[in-house]
Each structure stands twice: as C-alpha cells, then as structure tokens.
Amino acid sequence: MKFNVVIEKDEEGGYIAECPTLPGCITEGDTPDEAIENLNEAIIGCLRSRLT
C-alpha cells in the first residue's frame, strides 16, 4: 500500500512528515530520511488502531 506524504522543514530544526490520507498521522525527524522512516512506523500504528 502506498501513501502520499508531505515533508516540511521545521522552523526550529529538523523535518516534519505527515500523511494527509490519515489525519493526525504526523511525525518528525532530524533529517528527511529519518522523518520518512518515523512516518512509516506511524502509518502502521495509525492503520492498526483504526482496524481494531
């Protein structure tokens, strides 16, 4: 399953990543790659919580 993601540079440093398809599924990381990795885990958690 693939989702569109939005990554933005945070004004205070680091990056914020979110999945617009899953409202509230948002995370951060020190680098864009870390933010994406964290978002992958967050997406799995969001989907699991919505299926149970």
N, CA, C and O atoms as a Tripos MOL2 file, in Angstrom:
@<TRIPOS>MOLECULE
protein
  208   207    52     0     0
PROTEIN
NO_CHARGES

@<TRIPOS>ATOM
      1 N           0.8470   -1.1690    0.0000 N.3       1 MET1
      2 CA          0.0000    0.0000    0.0000 C.3       1 MET1
      3 C           0.8970    1.2390    0.0000 C.2       1 MET1
      4 O           1.8780    1.3070    0.7410 O.2       1 MET1
      5 N           0.5530    2.2060   -0.8320 N.am      2 LYS2
      6 CA          1.3560    3.4250   -0.9130 C.3       2 LYS2
      7 C           0.5120    4.6210   -0.5020 C.2       2 LYS2
      8 O          -0.6840    4.6900   -0.7870 O.2       2 LYS2
      9 N           1.1600    5.5590    0.1730 N.am      3 PHE3
     10 CA          0.5080    6.7840    0.6250 C.3       3 PHE3
     11 C           1.3450    7.9810    0.1940 C.2       3 PHE3
     12 O           2.5740    7.9110    0.1610 O.2       3 PHE3
     13 N           0.6830    9.0610   -0.1310 N.am      4 ASN4
     14 CA          1.3890   10.3230   -0.3590 C.3       4 ASN4
     15 C           1.8080   10.8890    0.9830 C.2       4 ASN4
     16 O           1.0790   10.7760    1.9690 O.2       4 ASN4
     17 N           2.9750   11.4950    1.0190 N.am      5 VAL5
     18 CA          3.4500   12.1200    2.2510 C.3       5 VAL5
     19 C           3.8860   13.5510    1.9590 C.2       5 VAL5
     20 O           4.2410   13.8960    0.8320 O.2       5 VAL5
     21 N           3.8490   14.3610    2.9930 N.am      6 VAL6
     22 CA          4.2990   15.7470    2.9050 C.3       6 VAL6
     23 C           5.4270   15.9140    3.9140 C.2       6 VAL6
     24 O           5.2790   15.5690    5.0860 O.2       6 VAL6
     25 N           6.5510   16.4440    3.4530 N.am      7 ILE7
     26 CA          7.6930   16.6850    4.3370 C.3       7 ILE7
     27 C           8.0220   18.1660    4.2760 C.2       7 ILE7
     28 O           8.1810   18.7410    3.1990 O.2       7 ILE7
     29 N           8.1210   18.7690    5.4460 N.am      8 GLU8
     30 CA          8.4520   20.1920    5.5270 C.3       8 GLU8
     31 C           9.5840   20.3990    6.5150 C.2       8 GLU8
     32 O           9.6870   19.6900    7.5160 O.2       8 GLU8
     33 N          10.4260   21.3690    6.2280 N.am      9 LYS9
     34 CA         11.4930   21.7350    7.1590 C.3       9 LYS9
     35 C          10.8600   22.4920    8.3170 C.2       9 LYS9
     36 O          10.1020   23.4400    8.1090 O.2       9 LYS9
     37 N          11.1740   22.0710    9.5320 N.am     10 ASP10
     38 CA         10.6580   22.7200   10.7320 C.3      10 ASP10
     39 C          11.4710   23.9780   11.0160 C.2      10 ASP10
     40 O          12.6960   23.9670   10.8940 O.2      10 ASP10
     41 N          10.8070   25.0430   11.3870 N.am     11 GLU11
     42 CA         11.4930   26.3080   11.6840 C.3      11 GLU11
     43 C          12.4890   26.1690   12.8250 C.2      11 GLU11
     44 O          13.4830   26.8930   12.8770 O.2      11 GLU11
     45 N          12.2240   25.2370   13.7420 N.am     12 GLU12
     46 CA         13.0940   25.0500   14.9040 C.3      12 GLU12
     47 C          14.1690   23.9940   14.6570 C.2      12 GLU12
     48 O          14.9140   23.6420   15.5720 O.2      12 GLU12
     49 N          14.2530   23.4890   13.4340 N.am     13 GLY13
     50 CA         15.2250   22.4570   13.0990 C.3      13 GLY13
     51 C          14.5480   21.1220   12.8780 C.2      13 GLY13
     52 O          13.4990   20.8430   13.4600 O.2      13 GLY13
     53 N          15.1380   20.3110   12.0510 N.am     14 GLY14
     54 CA         14.5680   19.0140   11.7430 C.3      14 GLY14
     55 C          13.4980   19.1080   10.6720 C.2      14 GLY14
     56 O          13.3480   20.1300   10.0030 O.2      14 GLY14
     57 N          12.7570   18.0160   10.5240 N.am     15 TYR15
     58 CA         11.7450   17.9190    9.4830 C.3      15 TYR15
     59 C          10.4690   17.3100   10.0490 C.2      15 TYR15
     60 O          10.5070   16.4710   10.9490 O.2      15 TYR15
     61 N           9.3530   17.7450    9.5110 N.am     16 ILE16
     62 CA          8.0460   17.2240    9.8940 C.3      16 ILE16
     63 C           7.5000   16.4590    8.6960 C.2      16 ILE16
     64 O           7.5410   16.9500    7.5680 O.2      16 ILE16
     65 N           6.9910   15.2580    8.9440 N.am     17 ALA17
     66 CA          6.4010   14.4460    7.8820 C.3      17 ALA17
     67 C           4.9860   14.0710    8.2880 C.2      17 ALA17
     68 O           4.7260   13.7230    9.4400 O.2      17 ALA17
     69 N           4.0720   14.1470    7.3200 N.am     18 GLU18
     70 CA          2.6930   13.7600    7.6050 C.3      18 GLU18
     71 C           2.0910   13.0480    6.4090 C.2      18 GLU18
     72 O           2.5520   13.1850    5.2760 O.2      18 GLU18
     73 N           1.0530   12.2890    6.6930 N.am     19 CYS19
     74 CA          0.3180   11.5540    5.6760 C.3      19 CYS19
     75 C          -1.0850   12.1500    5.6070 C.2      19 CYS19
     76 O          -1.9160   11.8460    6.4620 O.2      19 CYS19
     77 N          -1.3710   12.9920    4.6110 N.am     20 PRO20
     78 CA         -2.6750   13.6500    4.5320 C.3      20 PRO20
     79 C          -3.8580   12.6790    4.4460 C.2      20 PRO20
     80 O          -4.9700   13.0200    4.8490 O.2      20 PRO20
     81 N          -3.6220   11.4810    3.9260 N.am     21 THR21
     82 CA         -4.6810   10.4810    3.8190 C.3      21 THR21
     83 C          -5.1380    9.9970    5.1890 C.2      21 THR21
     84 O          -6.2840    9.5770    5.3550 O.2      21 THR21
     85 N          -4.2420   10.0560    6.1680 N.am     22 LEU22
     86 CA         -4.5370    9.5990    7.5260 C.3      22 LEU22
     87 C          -4.4210   10.7940    8.4710 C.2      22 LEU22
     88 O          -3.3550   11.0260    9.0420 O.2      22 LEU22
     89 N          -5.4970   11.5500    8.6410 N.am     23 PRO23
     90 CA         -5.4360   12.7350    9.5080 C.3      23 PRO23
     91 C          -4.8670   12.4090   10.8920 C.2      23 PRO23
     92 O          -5.2460   11.4220   11.5230 O.2      23 PRO23
     93 N          -3.9660   13.2480   11.3360 N.am     24 GLY24
     94 CA         -3.3390   13.0580   12.6410 C.3      24 GLY24
     95 C          -2.0880   12.2050   12.5950 C.2      24 GLY24
     96 O          -1.3950   12.0650   13.6020 O.2      24 GLY24
     97 N          -1.7920   11.6350   11.4440 N.am     25 CYS25
     98 CA         -0.5980   10.8010   11.3040 C.3      25 CYS25
     99 C           0.5570   11.7140   10.9060 C.2      25 CYS25
    100 O           0.7680   12.0050    9.7290 O.2      25 CYS25
    101 N           1.2920   12.1530   11.9100 N.am     26 ILE26
    102 CA          2.3550   13.1410   11.7120 C.3      26 ILE26
    103 C           3.5150   12.7990   12.6410 C.2      26 ILE26
    104 O           3.3060   12.3170   13.7540 O.2      26 ILE26
    105 N           4.7220   13.0470   12.1830 N.am     27 THR27
    106 CA          5.9020   12.7580   12.9880 C.3      27 THR27
    107 C           7.0300   13.6950   12.5750 C.2      27 THR27
    108 O           6.8450   14.5760   11.7360 O.2      27 THR27
    109 N           8.1870   13.4950   13.1700 N.am     28 GLU28
    110 CA          9.3160   14.3640   12.8690 C.3      28 GLU28
    111 C          10.6040   13.5650   12.8480 C.2      28 GLU28
    112 O          10.6390   12.4070   13.2620 O.2      28 GLU28
    113 N          11.6640   14.1980   12.3600 N.am     29 GLY29
    114 CA         12.9750   13.5790   12.3480 C.3      29 GLY29
    115 C          14.0360   14.6400   12.1410 C.2      29 GLY29
    116 O          13.7390   15.7540   11.7090 O.2      29 GLY29
    117 N          15.2660   14.2910   12.4490 N.am     30 ASP30
    118 CA         16.3770   15.2320   12.2790 C.3      30 ASP30
    119 C          16.7200   15.4440   10.8060 C.2      30 ASP30
    120 O          17.2220   16.5020   10.4260 O.2      30 ASP30
    121 N          16.4470   14.4350    9.9810 N.am     31 THR31
    122 CA         16.7070   14.5080    8.5420 C.3      31 THR31
    123 C          15.4280   14.0990    7.8040 C.2      31 THR31
    124 O          14.5390   13.4960    8.4040 O.2      31 THR31
    125 N          15.3270   14.4180    6.5150 N.am     32 PRO32
    126 CA         14.1500   13.9600    5.7660 C.3      32 PRO32
    127 C          14.0080   12.4360    5.7880 C.2      32 PRO32
    128 O          12.8980   11.9180    5.9180 O.2      32 PRO32
    129 N          15.1250   11.7180    5.6620 N.am     33 ASP33
    130 CA         15.0700   10.2540    5.6830 C.3      33 ASP33
    131 C          14.5620    9.7290    7.0190 C.2      33 ASP33
    132 O          13.7650    8.7910    7.0560 O.2      33 ASP33
    133 N          15.0160   10.3240    8.1110 N.am     34 GLU34
    134 CA         14.5590    9.9000    9.4320 C.3      34 GLU34
    135 C          13.0710   10.2030    9.6030 C.2      34 GLU34
    136 O          12.3370    9.4000   10.1770 O.2      34 GLU34
    137 N          12.6290   11.3500    9.1090 N.am     35 ALA35
    138 CA         11.2130   11.7060    9.2020 C.3      35 ALA35
    139 C          10.3600   10.7010    8.4300 C.2      35 ALA35
    140 O           9.2890   10.3120    8.8960 O.2      35 ALA35
    141 N          10.8270   10.2780    7.2530 N.am     36 ILE36
    142 CA         10.0900    9.2880    6.4600 C.3      36 ILE36
    143 C          10.0650    7.9430    7.1700 C.2      36 ILE36
    144 O           9.0260    7.2830    7.2140 O.2      36 ILE36
    145 N          11.1970    7.5340    7.7250 N.am     37 GLU37
    146 CA         11.2580    6.2670    8.4610 C.3      37 GLU37
    147 C          10.2890    6.2950    9.6450 C.2      37 GLU37
    148 O           9.5590    5.3320    9.8810 O.2      37 GLU37
    149 N          10.2890    7.3950   10.3800 N.am     38 ASN38
    150 CA          9.3740    7.5300   11.5130 C.3      38 ASN38
    151 C           7.9230    7.5400   11.0460 C.2      38 ASN38
    152 O           7.0490    6.9870   11.7140 O.2      38 ASN38
    153 N           7.6660    8.1690    9.8960 N.am     39 LEU39
    154 CA          6.3050    8.2230    9.3800 C.3      39 LEU39
    155 C           5.8330    6.8430    8.9470 C.2      39 LEU39
    156 O           4.6620    6.5100    9.1320 O.2      39 LEU39
    157 N           6.7100    6.0420    8.3810 N.am     40 ASN40
    158 CA          6.3330    4.6700    8.0240 C.3      40 ASN40
    159 C           5.8290    3.9220    9.2500 C.2      40 ASN40
    160 O           4.8130    3.2300    9.1800 O.2      40 ASN40
    161 N           6.5220    4.0540   10.3600 N.am     41 GLU41
    162 CA          6.0990    3.4080   11.6030 C.3      41 GLU41
    163 C           4.7830    4.0000   12.1020 C.2      41 GLU41
    164 O           3.9190    3.2720   12.5890 O.2      41 GLU41
    165 N           4.6300    5.3140   11.9820 N.am     42 ALA42
    166 CA          3.4030    5.9720   12.4250 C.3      42 ALA42
    167 C           2.2100    5.5340   11.5780 C.2      42 ALA42
    168 O           1.1150    5.3410   12.1070 O.2      42 ALA42
    169 N           2.4100    5.3760   10.2770 N.am     43 ILE43
    170 CA          1.3300    4.9260    9.3960 C.3      43 ILE43
    171 C           0.8680    3.5320    9.8050 C.2      43 ILE43
    172 O          -0.3330    3.2730    9.8780 O.2      43 ILE43
    173 N           1.8040    2.6440   10.0690 N.am     44 ILE44
    174 CA          1.4500    1.2960   10.5150 C.3      44 ILE44
    175 C           0.6350    1.3690   11.8020 C.2      44 ILE44
    176 O          -0.3800    0.6860   11.9370 O.2      44 ILE44
    177 N           1.0750    2.1930   12.7420 N.am     45 GLY45
    178 CA          0.3430    2.3510   14.0000 C.3      45 GLY45
    179 C          -1.0480    2.9240   13.7890 C.2      45 GLY45
    180 O          -2.0060    2.4660   14.4110 O.2      45 GLY45
    181 N          -1.1730    3.9200   12.9190 N.am     46 CYS46
    182 CA         -2.4810    4.5240   12.6330 C.3      46 CYS46
    183 C          -3.4260    3.4970   12.0260 C.2      46 CYS46
    184 O          -4.5890    3.4090   12.4180 O.2      46 CYS46
    185 N          -2.9290    2.7240   11.0730 N.am     47 LEU47
    186 CA         -3.7740    1.7220   10.4290 C.3      47 LEU47
    187 C          -4.1940    0.6390   11.4080 C.2      47 LEU47
    188 O          -5.3520    0.2200   11.4100 O.2      47 LEU47
    189 N          -3.2760    0.1870   12.2330 N.am     48 ARG48
    190 CA         -3.6170   -0.8370   13.2310 C.3      48 ARG48
    191 C          -4.6830   -0.3370   14.1950 C.2      48 ARG48
    192 O          -5.6180   -1.0660   14.5250 O.2      48 ARG48
    193 N          -4.5460    0.8970   14.6430 N.am     49 SER49
    194 CA         -5.5120    1.4270   15.6140 C.3      49 SER49
    195 C          -6.8930    1.6090   14.9880 C.2      49 SER49
    196 O          -7.9020    1.5170   15.6860 O.2      49 SER49
    197 N          -6.9500    1.8640   13.6990 N.am     50 ARG50
    198 CA         -8.2450    2.0590   13.0340 C.3      50 ARG50
    199 C          -8.9030    0.7400   12.6670 C.2      50 ARG50
    200 O         -10.1090    0.7000   12.4220 O.2      50 ARG50
    201 N          -8.1370   -0.3350   12.6240 N.am     51 LEU51
    202 CA         -8.6890   -1.6420   12.2830 C.3      51 LEU51
    203 C          -9.1440   -2.4270   13.5030 C.2      51 LEU51
    204 O          -9.8370   -3.4370   13.3720 O.2      51 LEU51
    205 N          -8.7620   -1.9730   14.6780 N.am     52 THR52
    206 CA         -9.1530   -2.7160   15.8890 C.3      52 THR52
    207 C         -10.2420   -2.0040   16.6400 C.2      52 THR52
    208 O         -10.6910   -2.4850   17.6800 O.2      52 THR52
@<TRIPOS>BOND
     1     1     2 1
     2     2     3 1
     3     3     4 2
     4     3     5 am
     5     5     6 1
     6     6     7 1
     7     7     8 2
     8     7     9 am
     9     9    10 1
    10    10    11 1
    11    11    12 2
    12    11    13 am
    13    13    14 1
    14    14    15 1
    15    15    16 2
    16    15    17 am
    17    17    18 1
    18    18    19 1
    19    19    20 2
    20    19    21 am
    21    21    22 1
    22    22    23 1
    23    23    24 2
    24    23    25 am
    25    25    26 1
    26    26    27 1
    27    27    28 2
    28    27    29 am
    29    29    30 1
    30    30    31 1
    31    31    32 2
    32    31    33 am
    33    33    34 1
    34    34    35 1
    35    35    36 2
    36    35    37 am
    37    37    38 1
    38    38    39 1
    39    39    40 2
    40    39    41 am
    41    41    42 1
    42    42    43 1
    43    43    44 2
    44    43    45 am
    45    45    46 1
    46    46    47 1
    47    47    48 2
    48    47    49 am
    49    49    50 1
    50    50    51 1
    51    51    52 2
    52    51    53 am
    53    53    54 1
    54    54    55 1
    55    55    56 2
    56    55    57 am
    57    57    58 1
    58    58    59 1
    59    59    60 2
    60    59    61 am
    61    61    62 1
    62    62    63 1
    63    63    64 2
    64    63    65 am
    65    65    66 1
    66    66    67 1
    67    67    68 2
    68    67    69 am
    69    69    70 1
    70    70    71 1
    71    71    72 2
    72    71    73 am
    73    73    74 1
    74    74    75 1
    75    75    76 2
    76    75    77 am
    77    77    78 1
    78    78    79 1
    79    79    80 2
    80    79    81 am
    81    81    82 1
    82    82    83 1
    83    83    84 2
    84    83    85 am
    85    85    86 1
    86    86    87 1
    87    87    88 2
    88    87    89 am
    89    89    90 1
    90    90    91 1
    91    91    92 2
    92    91    93 am
    93    93    94 1
    94    94    95 1
    95    95    96 2
    96    95    97 am
    97    97    98 1
    98    98    99 1
    99    99   100 2
   100    99   101 am
   101   101   102 1
   102   102   103 1
   103   103   104 2
   104   103   105 am
   105   105   106 1
   106   106   107 1
   107   107   108 2
   108   107   109 am
   109   109   110 1
   110   110   111 1
   111   111   112 2
   112   111   113 am
   113   113   114 1
   114   114   115 1
   115   115   116 2
   116   115   117 am
   117   117   118 1
   118   118   119 1
   119   119   120 2
   120   119   121 am
   121   121   122 1
   122   122   123 1
   123   123   124 2
   124   123   125 am
   125   125   126 1
   126   126   127 1
   127   127   128 2
   128   127   129 am
   129   129   130 1
   130   130   131 1
   131   131   132 2
   132   131   133 am
   133   133   134 1
   134   134   135 1
   135   135   136 2
   136   135   137 am
   137   137   138 1
   138   138   139 1
   139   139   140 2
   140   139   141 am
   141   141   142 1
   142   142   143 1
   143   143   144 2
   144   143   145 am
   145   145   146 1
   146   146   147 1
   147   147   148 2
   148   147   149 am
   149   149   150 1
   150   150   151 1
   151   151   152 2
   152   151   153 am
   153   153   154 1
   154   154   155 1
   155   155   156 2
   156   155   157 am
   157   157   158 1
   158   158   159 1
   159   159   160 2
   160   159   161 am
   161   161   162 1
   162   162   163 1
   163   163   164 2
   164   163   165 am
   165   165   166 1
   166   166   167 1
   167   167   168 2
   168   167   169 am
   169   169   170 1
   170   170   171 1
   171   171   172 2
   172   171   173 am
   173   173   174 1
   174   174   175 1
   175   175   176 2
   176   175   177 am
   177   177   178 1
   178   178   179 1
   179   179   180 2
   180   179   181 am
   181   181   182 1
   182   182   183 1
   183   183   184 2
   184   183   185 am
   185   185   186 1
   186   186   187 1
   187   187   188 2
   188   187   189 am
   189   189   190 1
   190   190   191 1
   191   191   192 2
   192   191   193 am
   193   193   194 1
   194   194   195 1
   195   195   196 2
   196   195   197 am
   197   197   198 1
   198   198   199 1
   199   199   200 2
   200   199   201 am
   201   201   202 1
   202   202   203 1
   203   203   204 2
   204   203   205 am
   205   205   206 1
   206   206   207 1
   207   207   208 2
@<TRIPOS>SUBSTRUCTURE
     1 MET1         2 RESIDUE 1 A MET
     2 LYS2         6 RESIDUE 1 A LYS
     3 PHE3        10 RESIDUE 1 A PHE
     4 ASN4        14 RESIDUE 1 A ASN
     5 VAL5        18 RESIDUE 1 A VAL
     6 VAL6        22 RESIDUE 1 A VAL
     7 ILE7        26 RESIDUE 1 A ILE
     8 GLU8        30 RESIDUE 1 A GLU
     9 LYS9        34 RESIDUE 1 A LYS
    10 ASP10       38 RESIDUE 1 A ASP
    11 GLU11       42 RESIDUE 1 A GLU
    12 GLU12       46 RESIDUE 1 A GLU
    13 GLY13       50 RESIDUE 1 A GLY
    14 GLY14       54 RESIDUE 1 A GLY
    15 TYR15       58 RESIDUE 1 A TYR
    16 ILE16       62 RESIDUE 1 A ILE
    17 ALA17       66 RESIDUE 1 A ALA
    18 GLU18       70 RESIDUE 1 A GLU
    19 CYS19       74 RESIDUE 1 A CYS
    20 PRO20       78 RESIDUE 1 A PRO
    21 THR21       82 RESIDUE 1 A THR
    22 LEU22       86 RESIDUE 1 A LEU
    23 PRO23       90 RESIDUE 1 A PRO
    24 GLY24       94 RESIDUE 1 A GLY
    25 CYS25       98 RESIDUE 1 A CYS
    26 ILE26      102 RESIDUE 1 A ILE
    27 THR27      106 RESIDUE 1 A THR
    28 GLU28      110 RESIDUE 1 A GLU
    29 GLY29      114 RESIDUE 1 A GLY
    30 ASP30      118 RESIDUE 1 A ASP
    31 THR31      122 RESIDUE 1 A THR
    32 PRO32      126 RESIDUE 1 A PRO
    33 ASP33      130 RESIDUE 1 A ASP
    34 GLU34      134 RESIDUE 1 A GLU
    35 ALA35      138 RESIDUE 1 A ALA
    36 ILE36      142 RESIDUE 1 A ILE
    37 GLU37      146 RESIDUE 1 A GLU
    38 ASN38      150 RESIDUE 1 A ASN
    39 LEU39      154 RESIDUE 1 A LEU
    40 ASN40      158 RESIDUE 1 A ASN
    41 GLU41      162 RESIDUE 1 A GLU
    42 ALA42      166 RESIDUE 1 A ALA
    43 ILE43      170 RESIDUE 1 A ILE
    44 ILE44      174 RESIDUE 1 A ILE
    45 GLY45      178 RESIDUE 1 A GLY
    46 CYS46      182 RESIDUE 1 A CYS
    47 LEU47      186 RESIDUE 1 A LEU
    48 ARG48      190 RESIDUE 1 A ARG
    49 SER49      194 RESIDUE 1 A SER
    50 ARG50      198 RESIDUE 1 A ARG
    51 LEU51      202 RESIDUE 1 A LEU
    52 THR52      206 RESIDUE 1 A THR
